[in-house]
Coordinates of C-alpha atoms and ligand atoms in Angstrom, one line a residue:
M16 CA 29.6 123.9 40.7
F17 CA 28.2 123.1 37.3
S18 CA 25.1 120.9 37.6
L19 CA 23.5 118.8 35.0
S20 CA 19.6 119.0 34.8
N21 CA 18.0 115.7 34.5
R22 CA 17.1 116.4 31.0
H23 CA 20.5 117.3 29.9
F24 CA 21.8 114.1 31.4
K25 CA 19.4 112.1 29.6
Q26 CA 20.3 113.9 26.3
I27 CA 24.0 113.1 26.7
L28 CA 23.2 109.5 27.5
Y29 CA 21.3 109.2 24.3
L30 CA 24.0 110.8 22.3
V31 CA 26.6 108.4 23.8
F32 CA 24.2 105.4 23.0
L33 CA 24.0 106.7 19.4
F34 CA 27.8 106.9 19.1
V35 CA 28.2 103.4 20.3
I36 CA 25.6 102.1 17.8
L37 CA 27.4 104.0 15.1
I38 CA 30.8 102.4 15.9
I39 CA 29.5 98.9 16.1
A40 CA 27.4 99.4 13.0
T41 CA 30.5 100.3 10.8
P42 CA 31.8 96.8 10.2
Q43 CA 34.5 97.4 7.6
A44 CA 36.3 99.8 10.0
W45 CA 36.6 97.1 12.6
A46 CA 37.0 94.1 10.3
D47 CA 40.8 93.9 10.8
T48 CA 41.5 91.4 13.8
D49 CA 45.1 91.8 15.2
G50 CA 47.0 89.5 17.5
K51 CA 49.1 86.2 17.5
T52 CA 48.0 82.7 17.4
S53 CA 47.7 81.0 20.8
N54 CA 51.1 79.7 20.2
G55 CA 52.5 83.2 19.6
V56 CA 52.9 83.1 15.8
R57 CA 52.6 86.6 14.2
F58 CA 49.6 86.2 11.7
H59 CA 47.7 89.4 12.7
G60 CA 44.5 87.8 13.6
G61 CA 44.6 85.3 10.9
D62 CA 42.1 87.3 8.7
E63 CA 44.6 88.6 6.2
V64 CA 44.4 88.5 2.4
I65 CA 47.7 89.6 0.7
L66 CA 48.6 90.9 -2.5
Q67 CA 52.2 90.2 -3.8
G68 CA 52.8 93.9 -4.9
F69 CA 55.3 93.3 -7.6
H70 CA 56.7 90.7 -10.1
W71 CA 60.2 89.7 -11.2
N72 CA 60.6 92.1 -14.1
I73 CA 58.8 95.3 -12.6
V74 CA 62.2 97.1 -12.7
R75 CA 62.5 96.4 -16.2
T76 CA 58.9 96.9 -17.5
A77 CA 57.0 99.6 -15.3
E78 CA 55.9 102.5 -17.3
E79 CA 56.8 104.9 -14.5
D80 CA 58.2 104.6 -10.9
W81 CA 56.5 101.5 -9.5
Y82 CA 55.8 103.2 -6.1
K83 CA 53.7 105.8 -7.7
I84 CA 51.8 103.2 -9.7
V85 CA 51.0 101.3 -6.4
K86 CA 50.1 104.5 -4.6
D87 CA 47.6 105.4 -7.3
K88 CA 46.1 101.9 -7.2
A89 CA 45.7 101.9 -3.4
E90 CA 41.9 102.5 -3.3
E91 CA 41.5 99.8 -6.0
I92 CA 43.7 97.3 -4.1
K93 CA 41.7 98.0 -0.9
N94 CA 38.4 97.5 -2.8
D95 CA 39.6 94.3 -4.2
G96 CA 39.6 92.9 -0.6
F97 CA 43.4 93.0 0.2
T98 CA 44.2 93.6 3.8
G99 CA 47.9 93.6 3.0
I100 CA 50.4 94.2 0.4
W101 CA 53.9 92.5 0.1
L102 CA 56.2 95.3 -1.2
P103 CA 59.6 94.5 -2.9
V104 CA 62.9 94.9 -1.0
P105 CA 63.0 98.7 -0.1
W106 CA 66.8 99.0 -0.4
R107 CA 68.7 100.0 -3.6
D108 CA 70.1 97.1 -5.7
Q109 CA 72.7 98.2 -8.3
S110 CA 73.6 94.6 -9.4
F111 CA 73.1 93.2 -12.8
W112 CA 73.7 89.9 -14.7
N113 CA 72.6 88.3 -17.9
P114 CA 70.4 85.3 -17.3
S115 CA 70.5 84.1 -20.8
R116 CA 73.0 82.5 -22.9
T117 CA 71.4 83.3 -26.2
E118 CA 69.8 86.9 -25.8
N119 CA 71.4 90.1 -24.2
I120 CA 69.2 90.6 -21.3
E121 CA 69.9 92.3 -17.9
F122 CA 68.5 91.0 -14.7
G123 CA 69.4 92.5 -11.3
G124 CA 68.2 95.6 -9.5
E125 CA 65.1 93.7 -8.0
G126 CA 66.4 94.2 -4.6
Y127 CA 67.7 90.7 -3.5
F128 CA 71.3 91.8 -4.0
W129 CA 70.9 95.2 -2.4
T130 CA 73.9 97.6 -1.5
D131 CA 72.7 99.4 1.6
F132 CA 69.6 100.8 3.3
N133 CA 69.5 103.8 0.8
K134 CA 65.8 103.8 -0.6
N135 CA 66.3 105.4 -4.0
S136 CA 65.9 102.2 -5.8
R137 CA 64.7 100.9 -9.2
Y138 CA 61.2 100.9 -7.9
G139 CA 61.3 104.7 -7.3
D140 CA 62.8 107.1 -4.9
D141 CA 62.6 107.4 -1.1
L142 CA 59.9 110.0 -1.0
E143 CA 57.7 108.0 -3.3
L144 CA 58.1 105.0 -1.2
K145 CA 57.2 106.8 1.9
E146 CA 54.1 108.2 0.2
A147 CA 53.0 105.1 -1.4
A148 CA 53.3 103.3 1.9
A149 CA 51.4 105.9 3.8
E150 CA 48.6 105.8 1.2
L151 CA 48.4 102.1 1.4
K152 CA 48.3 102.1 5.1
G153 CA 45.8 104.9 5.3
K154 CA 43.4 102.9 3.1
G155 CA 43.7 99.9 5.5
V156 CA 46.2 97.9 3.2
K157 CA 49.0 96.8 5.5
V158 CA 52.5 97.3 4.2
I159 CA 54.8 94.1 4.4
Y160 CA 58.3 94.7 3.2
D161 CA 60.5 92.1 1.7
I162 CA 63.6 91.8 3.9
V163 CA 67.0 90.1 2.9
P164 CA 69.1 89.9 6.1
N165 CA 71.1 87.0 4.8
H166 CA 73.4 88.8 2.3
H167 CA 73.9 92.0 0.2
N168 CA 76.2 93.3 -2.6
R169 CA 79.2 94.3 -0.6
G170 CA 82.3 96.4 -0.9
H171 CA 81.8 99.1 -3.4
L172 CA 83.0 102.8 -3.3
G173 CA 80.4 105.1 -2.0
D174 CA 78.3 102.5 -0.4
E175 CA 76.4 103.7 2.7
L176 CA 77.0 100.3 4.2
D177 CA 80.6 99.4 3.9
L178 CA 81.8 97.0 6.5
P179 CA 85.4 96.0 6.8
S180 CA 86.4 92.3 6.5
N181 CA 87.8 90.1 9.1
Q182 CA 85.8 91.7 11.9
G183 CA 83.3 88.9 12.3
Y184 CA 80.5 90.8 10.2
Y185 CA 80.5 88.4 7.3
R186 CA 80.3 84.5 6.9
T187 CA 83.7 84.5 5.3
D188 CA 85.4 86.1 8.3
C189 CA 85.5 82.8 10.2
G190 CA 84.9 79.2 9.9
N191 CA 81.4 79.2 11.4
C192 CA 80.4 83.0 11.1
D193 CA 77.0 82.1 9.7
D194 CA 74.3 80.1 11.4
G195 CA 72.5 79.3 8.1
D196 CA 73.2 78.4 4.4
P197 CA 75.3 80.4 2.2
F198 CA 73.7 82.4 -0.7
M199 CA 75.4 81.2 -3.8
S200 CA 79.2 81.0 -2.8
G201 CA 78.5 82.6 0.5
D202 CA 81.0 85.5 0.1
S203 CA 78.3 88.1 0.5
D204 CA 76.5 86.4 3.4
F205 CA 76.3 88.2 6.8
N206 CA 77.1 86.9 10.3
T207 CA 73.6 87.9 11.6
A208 CA 74.6 86.8 15.1
N209 CA 77.2 89.5 15.3
P210 CA 75.9 92.3 17.6
R211 CA 76.8 95.0 15.1
I212 CA 75.1 93.3 12.3
Y213 CA 72.1 92.3 14.4
N214 CA 71.5 95.9 15.6
L215 CA 72.1 97.3 12.1
F216 CA 68.9 95.3 11.0
K217 CA 67.1 96.0 14.2
D218 CA 67.4 99.8 13.7
E219 CA 66.6 99.6 10.1
F220 CA 63.4 97.6 10.9
S221 CA 62.4 100.2 13.5
N222 CA 63.0 102.9 10.9
L223 CA 60.7 101.0 8.3
K224 CA 58.0 101.0 11.0
E225 CA 58.3 104.5 12.2
N226 CA 58.9 106.1 8.8
Y227 CA 57.8 103.9 6.1
S228 CA 54.5 102.6 7.4
A229 CA 55.6 99.0 7.9
S230 CA 53.0 96.8 9.5
G231 CA 54.9 93.5 8.6
F232 CA 58.1 91.7 7.0
R233 CA 58.5 88.9 4.5
F234 CA 61.8 87.3 5.5
D235 CA 63.9 86.2 2.4
F236 CA 66.0 83.0 2.2
V237 CA 65.5 82.0 5.8
R238 CA 67.5 78.9 5.2
G239 CA 70.5 81.4 5.5
Y240 CA 70.2 82.4 9.0
A241 CA 69.0 81.3 12.5
P242 CA 64.9 81.5 12.9
E243 CA 65.5 82.6 16.5
R244 CA 67.1 85.8 15.0
I245 CA 63.8 86.5 13.3
D246 CA 62.1 86.1 16.4
A247 CA 64.3 88.5 18.3
W248 CA 64.2 91.2 15.5
M249 CA 60.5 90.9 15.5
N250 CA 60.2 91.1 19.3
Q251 CA 62.2 94.2 19.4
T252 CA 60.7 96.1 16.4
L253 CA 57.2 94.9 15.2
D254 CA 56.2 92.2 17.8
E255 CA 52.4 92.7 17.0
G256 CA 53.0 92.8 13.2
F257 CA 52.7 90.3 10.5
C258 CA 55.7 88.2 9.6
V259 CA 56.2 85.3 7.0
G260 CA 59.5 83.4 6.2
E261 CA 60.3 82.1 2.9
L262 CA 61.8 78.6 3.6
W263 CA 62.1 77.1 0.0
K264 CA 64.3 74.1 1.0
S265 CA 63.2 70.6 0.0
P266 CA 63.8 67.6 2.4
Q267 CA 66.6 66.3 0.0
D268 CA 68.2 69.7 0.2
Y269 CA 69.2 68.8 3.8
P270 CA 72.2 66.7 4.7
N271 CA 71.7 63.2 5.3
N272 CA 72.4 63.5 9.0
D273 CA 69.9 66.5 9.4
W274 CA 66.4 65.2 10.8
R275 CA 64.7 67.2 8.1
H276 CA 66.3 65.1 5.3
H277 CA 63.8 62.4 6.5
A278 CA 60.8 64.7 7.3
T279 CA 57.9 66.0 5.2
W280 CA 57.8 69.6 3.8
Q281 CA 55.0 70.2 6.3
D282 CA 57.3 69.2 9.3
I283 CA 60.1 71.4 8.0
I284 CA 58.2 74.7 7.4
K285 CA 56.2 74.2 10.8
N286 CA 59.5 73.8 12.6
F287 CA 60.6 77.1 11.2
S288 CA 57.4 78.7 12.3
D289 CA 57.8 77.3 15.8
T290 CA 61.1 78.8 16.2
S291 CA 60.7 82.0 14.5
N292 CA 57.2 82.7 15.6
C293 CA 56.4 83.8 12.1
S294 CA 53.9 82.4 9.6
V295 CA 55.6 80.4 6.7
F296 CA 55.0 80.2 3.0
D297 CA 53.3 76.8 2.4
F298 CA 55.7 75.1 0.2
A299 CA 54.2 71.7 1.2
L300 CA 51.0 72.8 -0.7
K301 CA 53.1 74.1 -3.5
D302 CA 55.0 70.9 -3.7
R303 CA 51.6 68.9 -3.9
M304 CA 50.3 71.3 -6.5
Q305 CA 53.5 70.8 -8.5
N306 CA 54.1 67.0 -8.0
G307 CA 50.8 65.6 -7.0
S308 CA 47.2 65.2 -8.3
I309 CA 44.6 67.8 -7.4
S310 CA 43.3 65.5 -4.7
D311 CA 46.8 65.7 -3.2
W312 CA 46.3 69.5 -2.6
K313 CA 44.7 68.4 0.8
Y314 CA 48.2 67.6 2.0
G315 CA 49.4 71.2 2.3
L316 CA 50.2 72.7 5.6
N317 CA 46.9 74.6 5.4
G318 CA 44.9 71.4 5.2
N319 CA 46.4 69.9 8.3
P320 CA 43.9 68.5 10.7
D321 CA 45.6 70.4 13.5
A322 CA 44.5 74.1 13.5
K323 CA 47.8 75.0 15.1
W324 CA 49.5 73.9 12.0
R325 CA 46.9 75.2 9.4
E326 CA 46.9 78.6 10.8
V327 CA 50.6 79.4 10.2
A328 CA 50.5 78.5 6.5
V329 CA 50.9 81.3 3.9
T330 CA 49.4 79.8 0.7
F331 CA 50.3 80.9 -2.7
V332 CA 49.9 79.6 -6.3
D333 CA 53.1 81.2 -7.8
N334 CA 55.5 84.0 -7.0
H335 CA 58.2 86.1 -8.7
D336 CA 60.5 83.1 -8.4
T337 CA 58.4 80.1 -9.1
G338 CA 56.0 81.7 -11.8
Y339 CA 56.0 83.7 -14.9
S340 CA 56.3 87.5 -14.9
P341 CA 55.5 89.9 -17.8
G342 CA 58.6 91.1 -19.6
P343 CA 62.0 89.6 -20.4
L344 CA 62.2 85.7 -20.4
G345 CA 58.9 85.7 -18.8
G346 CA 60.7 86.2 -15.5
Q347 CA 62.3 83.3 -13.6
H348 CA 59.5 80.5 -13.7
H349 CA 61.6 78.1 -11.6
W350 CA 58.6 76.0 -10.5
P351 CA 55.5 77.3 -12.4
L352 CA 52.0 75.8 -11.9
A353 CA 50.4 74.5 -15.1
D354 CA 48.2 77.2 -16.5
Q355 CA 45.1 75.1 -16.7
Q356 CA 45.4 74.5 -13.0
R357 CA 45.8 78.3 -11.9
K358 CA 42.2 79.2 -11.4
M359 CA 41.4 76.0 -9.5
A360 CA 44.5 76.6 -7.2
Y361 CA 43.3 80.1 -6.5
A362 CA 39.7 78.9 -5.9
Y363 CA 41.3 76.5 -3.4
I364 CA 43.6 78.8 -1.4
L365 CA 41.0 81.5 -1.2
S366 CA 38.4 79.0 -0.1
S367 CA 40.5 77.3 2.5
P368 CA 42.7 78.0 5.7
G369 CA 46.0 79.7 5.9
T370 CA 46.7 83.3 4.8
P371 CA 46.3 83.5 1.0
V372 CA 48.7 85.6 -1.3
V373 CA 47.6 86.7 -4.7
Y374 CA 50.5 87.3 -7.3
W375 CA 50.2 90.7 -9.0
P376 CA 50.3 89.7 -12.6
H377 CA 47.5 87.0 -11.9
M378 CA 45.3 90.0 -10.5
Y379 CA 46.1 92.8 -12.6
D380 CA 47.9 91.8 -15.8
W381 CA 46.4 88.4 -16.9
G382 CA 42.7 88.9 -16.7
L383 CA 41.8 87.1 -13.4
K384 CA 40.8 90.3 -11.4
D385 CA 37.1 89.8 -11.4
F386 CA 37.3 86.0 -10.6
L387 CA 39.7 86.6 -7.8
K388 CA 37.9 89.6 -6.4
N389 CA 34.8 87.4 -6.2
L390 CA 36.7 84.7 -4.4
I391 CA 38.2 87.0 -2.0
K392 CA 34.6 88.5 -1.2
I393 CA 33.1 85.0 -0.7
R394 CA 36.1 84.3 1.6
Q395 CA 35.4 87.4 3.7
D396 CA 31.6 87.1 3.6
L397 CA 31.8 83.6 5.1
G398 CA 34.3 84.6 7.7
I399 CA 37.0 82.2 6.6
K400 CA 40.3 82.6 8.5
A401 CA 43.8 81.1 8.7
Y402 CA 42.6 78.7 11.5
S403 CA 39.2 77.8 10.1
D404 CA 38.4 74.1 10.2
I405 CA 38.3 72.1 7.0
K406 CA 36.8 68.8 6.2
F407 CA 37.8 67.0 2.8
D408 CA 35.4 64.4 1.3
N409 CA 37.4 61.6 -0.4
R410 CA 34.4 59.8 -1.9
Y411 CA 34.4 61.9 -5.1
S412 CA 37.1 62.7 -7.7
G413 CA 39.2 65.9 -7.8
L414 CA 39.3 67.9 -4.6
V415 CA 36.0 68.3 -2.5
G416 CA 35.8 69.7 1.0
R417 CA 34.1 72.1 3.3
T418 CA 35.6 75.1 5.1
M419 CA 33.7 76.3 8.2
G420 CA 33.8 80.1 8.3
S421 CA 32.5 82.2 11.3
K422 CA 29.6 83.2 9.2
G423 CA 28.8 80.2 7.2
E424 CA 30.2 77.1 5.6
L425 CA 31.7 77.0 2.0
L426 CA 31.7 73.7 0.1
F427 CA 34.2 73.5 -2.9
A428 CA 34.5 71.0 -5.8
L429 CA 37.4 71.4 -8.0
D430 CA 37.8 69.1 -11.0
S431 CA 35.4 66.7 -9.4
N432 CA 32.6 64.2 -10.5
L433 CA 30.4 65.4 -7.4
S434 CA 27.1 66.3 -8.8
D435 CA 25.0 67.5 -5.9
P436 CA 26.5 69.2 -2.8
R437 CA 23.8 67.4 -0.7
Q438 CA 25.6 64.2 -1.4
V439 CA 28.5 65.6 1.0
V440 CA 26.2 66.9 3.4
S441 CA 22.5 68.2 3.7
G442 CA 21.7 71.7 2.7
P443 CA 20.4 74.1 2.0
W444 CA 23.4 74.8 -0.3
R445 CA 23.4 78.0 -2.4
E446 CA 25.6 77.9 -5.4
L447 CA 28.1 80.8 -5.4
M448 CA 30.4 80.0 -8.4
N449 CA 30.3 77.6 -11.4
E450 CA 33.3 78.3 -13.7
D451 CA 35.1 76.5 -16.5
N452 CA 32.4 73.8 -17.2
G453 CA 32.0 72.9 -13.6
T454 CA 35.6 72.4 -12.8
I455 CA 35.3 75.1 -10.3
R456 CA 32.2 75.0 -8.2
L457 CA 31.5 76.7 -4.9
W458 CA 28.4 76.6 -2.6
E459 CA 27.5 78.3 0.8
K460 CA 25.4 77.3 3.5
T461 CA 25.0 80.5 5.2
L462 CA 23.7 80.6 8.9
K463 CA 20.7 82.3 7.3
P464 CA 18.0 79.6 6.2
E465 CA 16.0 79.7 3.1
V466 CA 12.3 79.8 2.9
D467 CA 9.8 78.8 0.2
V468 CA 8.3 81.7 -1.6
K469 CA 5.2 81.3 -4.0
F470 CA 5.7 83.1 -7.3
S471 CA 2.8 83.6 -9.7
C472 CA 2.6 85.4 -13.2
E473 CA -0.9 86.3 -14.4
N474 CA -2.1 86.5 -18.0
G475 CA 0.7 84.4 -19.2
L476 CA -0.8 83.6 -22.7
T477 CA 1.7 81.3 -24.5
Q478 CA 2.1 79.4 -27.7
L479 CA 3.0 75.8 -28.1
G480 CA 6.7 75.4 -27.2
Q481 CA 6.7 78.5 -24.9
S482 CA 6.5 78.7 -21.1
V483 CA 6.5 81.4 -18.3
Y484 CA 9.5 81.8 -16.3
V485 CA 10.7 84.0 -13.4
V486 CA 14.1 85.7 -13.5
G487 CA 15.5 88.0 -10.9
N488 CA 18.6 89.6 -9.2
N489 CA 19.9 86.8 -7.1
T490 CA 21.5 83.3 -7.6
N491 CA 18.3 81.4 -6.9
L492 CA 16.5 83.7 -9.5
G493 CA 19.2 83.3 -12.1
N494 CA 21.0 86.7 -11.6
W495 CA 19.1 88.2 -14.4
D496 CA 20.4 85.6 -16.9
V497 CA 17.2 84.3 -18.7
T498 CA 18.9 81.0 -19.5
Q499 CA 19.0 80.4 -15.7
A500 CA 15.4 81.5 -15.1
I501 CA 13.0 79.3 -13.0
K502 CA 10.1 77.8 -15.0
L503 CA 6.5 78.1 -13.6
N504 CA 3.7 75.6 -13.9
P505 CA 0.5 76.4 -15.8
D506 CA -1.6 74.7 -13.2
T507 CA -4.0 77.8 -13.1
Y508 CA -3.5 78.7 -16.8
P509 CA -3.2 81.6 -17.9
T510 CA -1.8 82.3 -14.3
W511 CA 1.5 80.2 -13.8
N512 CA 2.9 79.3 -10.3
N513 CA 6.0 77.8 -8.6
T514 CA 7.7 78.0 -5.3
I515 CA 11.2 79.2 -5.2
K516 CA 13.6 79.2 -2.2
L517 CA 14.9 82.6 -1.1
I518 CA 17.2 83.5 1.8
A519 CA 15.0 84.5 4.7
G520 CA 14.8 88.2 5.2
E521 CA 16.4 89.0 1.8
T522 CA 14.7 91.3 -0.6
A523 CA 14.8 90.3 -4.4
E524 CA 13.8 91.9 -7.6
W525 CA 12.2 89.8 -10.4
K526 CA 10.1 89.8 -13.5
C527 CA 7.8 87.4 -15.5
I528 CA 9.1 86.3 -19.0
I529 CA 7.6 84.1 -21.6
R530 CA 10.6 82.1 -22.9
S531 CA 11.0 79.5 -25.8
E532 CA 11.5 76.0 -24.6
S533 CA 13.9 75.0 -27.4
N534 CA 16.2 78.2 -27.3
P535 CA 16.7 79.3 -23.6
S536 CA 18.1 82.6 -24.5
Q537 CA 15.0 83.6 -26.7
V538 CA 12.6 85.7 -24.6
I539 CA 9.2 86.2 -26.5
K540 CA 7.9 88.7 -23.8
W541 CA 9.1 90.6 -20.8
E542 CA 6.7 91.7 -18.2
Q543 CA 6.2 95.3 -18.7
G544 CA 6.7 98.1 -16.1
S545 CA 9.0 98.2 -13.1
N546 CA 10.4 95.2 -11.5
N547 CA 8.5 93.2 -8.7
F548 CA 9.9 93.2 -5.4
V549 CA 9.6 90.5 -2.6
T550 CA 11.1 90.1 0.8
A551 CA 11.4 86.5 1.6
A552 CA 9.3 85.2 4.5
L553 CA 7.6 81.9 5.4
D554 CA 4.6 81.3 3.1
E555 CA 5.1 84.7 1.3
V556 CA 3.4 85.0 -2.1
T557 CA 4.4 87.3 -4.8
V558 CA 2.4 88.0 -8.1
G559 CA 3.6 89.5 -11.4
H560 CA 1.4 90.0 -14.6
F561 CA 1.8 90.6 -18.3
Ligands
LIG11 O1 64.0 74.1 -8.8 C1 62.8 74.3 -8.3 C2 62.3 73.3 -7.4 O2 61.9 72.2 -8.0 C3 61.5 71.2 -7.2 O3 61.0 70.0 -8.0 C4 63.2 73.0 -6.3 C5 62.6 72.0 -5.2 O4 63.5 71.7 -4.3 C6 62.2 70.8 -6.1 O5 61.4 69.9 -5.2 O6 63.7 74.1 -5.6 C7 65.1 74.3 -5.6 O7 65.3 75.5 -6.4 C8 64.9 76.7 -5.8 C9 65.1 77.9 -6.7 O8 66.4 78.1 -7.1 C10 65.7 77.0 -4.5 C11 65.3 75.9 -3.6 O9 65.9 75.9 -2.3 C12 65.7 74.5 -4.3 O10 65.2 73.4 -3.5 O11 65.2 78.2 -3.9 C13 66.4 79.0 -3.5 O12 66.4 80.0 -4.4 C14 65.4 80.9 -4.4 C15 65.6 81.9 -5.6 C16 65.3 81.8 -3.2 C17 65.1 80.6 -2.1 O13 65.0 81.3 -0.8 C18 66.3 79.5 -2.2 O14 66.0 78.6 -1.1 N1 64.4 82.8 -3.1 C19 64.6 84.1 -2.5 C20 66.0 84.3 -2.4 C21 66.8 85.2 -3.3 C22 68.1 85.6 -3.0 O15 67.9 86.7 -2.0 C23 66.1 85.9 -4.5 O16 67.0 85.3 -5.7 C24 64.6 85.3 -4.6 O17 63.8 86.2 -5.5 C25 64.0 85.2 -3.3 O18 62.6 85.0 -3.4 O19 78.6 87.4 -3.9 C26 77.6 86.4 -4.0 C27 77.5 86.1 -5.5 C28 78.4 84.8 -5.7 O20 78.2 84.0 -4.5 C29 77.8 84.1 -7.0 O21 78.7 83.3 -7.4 C30 77.4 85.2 -8.1 O22 77.0 84.6 -9.2 C31 76.9 86.7 -6.3 C32 76.5 86.3 -7.6 N2 75.2 85.5 -7.6 C33 74.2 86.1 -8.5 C34 73.5 84.9 -8.9 O23 74.2 84.0 -9.7 C35 72.3 85.4 -9.9 O24 71.4 84.2 -10.1 C36 73.3 87.2 -7.8 C37 74.1 88.3 -7.5 O25 72.2 87.4 -8.7 C38 71.5 86.4 -9.1 O26 70.7 85.9 -8.0 C39 69.4 86.3 -7.9 C40 68.5 84.9 -8.0 O27 68.8 84.3 -9.3 C41 67.1 85.4 -8.1 O28 66.2 84.3 -8.0 C42 69.1 87.0 -6.8 C43 69.9 88.2 -6.5 O29 69.6 89.0 -7.5 O30 67.7 87.3 -6.7 C44 66.8 86.2 -6.7
LIG12 CA1 44.4 91.2 10.8
LIG13 CA1 73.8 82.7 5.6

């Protein structure tokens, strides 16, 4: 019988203890929470930030197969903070039509008028899709496929999906063979209640999960079929996955005798979510962004006072339908947000509840990557989730509010006359962002308090019109921007002093400078040698010298 000496037993115990510490200490590996809302809606823990991984004209403009481009970018997408990517419809689309009366342009092939489940599409071939999806999943970016169960391009020779008519498979096979709206004339609509059709999609969804790394689905044109069908499909294939429905149908789009004709956008999309148990694109917010003032943005589903409503919202600024896309005709732009509001809109959706989606061209084609990456980092550092609490402050112009993250509070002021965050609620507030002449301002109140640290600079011999300042490597010290440096007082000249707040426990690097009063960017003298260091603690003193 193998017996452990007391010493060996202790060694093993110690090793186990170390292993446990290591696991807990690696936060990024454990950051992704899963699970449904308490009402059973599939939002994968509510900590998702999603990239829309295509735009309308990709099939006409990509320099090479799109799947290869996305695969090669997987590391960057992960590092930008995205936890999921919405990939285009994986099935081949051989349709085409000319969207312009004046120019000879060909649209079609984007996936929404797909032929069959063959995955050799305009985005790349089957193997490229498999590899791109596996690479993304391997990096921790969940793959969410665009799914179009409402209709397809039917009845061509050689199709791998060639269903006969008059068998109950299509809308046109009987008077009520479709429990939803028609797409266009409806002659390509499925009867998704038909067992064969239902199972066709169920098996394909399982295939996407087993062989194409699917972790979620985006259901297209959900006005076209019963939301209960979506819940059944998800239950049987990817019940713990992420799902979102695209219900783009305004109250006036419903017939007079339908309750939704007299309801709000929020009621309509929340009702869909209740029945499908999927999250839902926040067209209530989109409607306010398009038709309201910026202070009306609080009326999106994601701003609802009830967390059970906020948490199912999937917020967006524009997508491949509503917005512009690089390439022919600028894409579709059915309902584009005004350019000058775009950055404020992203500042809002990334600082507020719901699950935010960033549109590919905004992130990677039109110069907003650093701005958006910073917003995503702020969201994740403060632990803001789909269900986080939000409080708006109507005393100021524009949109002012606070989102309560699990690690701290974020105060946002967009296009507002609010001058000091402490007017909203006492601090200490630390400024995180100030863009576009103050139209976008964010502050944080971390759970980490700030402490007063005494800074001194010795031998600060100055001429008239010059003063000694401190500049350093964090927001309170000007982020090494000499125009944001902190001025000291010559009360013990030539030693200059001042008290500056730093976050308790944080270590900062800094230097003394002699700077012109009249021209803030003119530095007459930098402190020589290496940077000074200080770790913020109560009554800490830190001294530099010229
Ligand atoms: O107007 C914008 C808003 O203004 C606001 O002020 C209004 C809003 O209500 C108002 O408050 O929003 C309205 O307009 C929206 C955009 O049209 C509507 C919304 O309901 C309405 O209220 O949104 C609808 O259209 C979107 C494009 C859909 C929404 O789900 C839907 O509700 N988006 C998704 C659905 C599809 C289709 O799968 C995709 O469409 C979108 O990318 C996706 O995100 O055999 C069939 C057949 C025949 O019946 C036809 O006669 C024949 O012409 C085939 C042929 N149809 C072709 C189409 O004519 C052609 O346009 C088809 C084969 O190809 C094209 O269709 C494209 C579609 O244009 C394109 O957007 C489709 C298939 O390639 O792919 C895309
Ligand atoms: Ca999650
Ligand atoms: Ca339909």
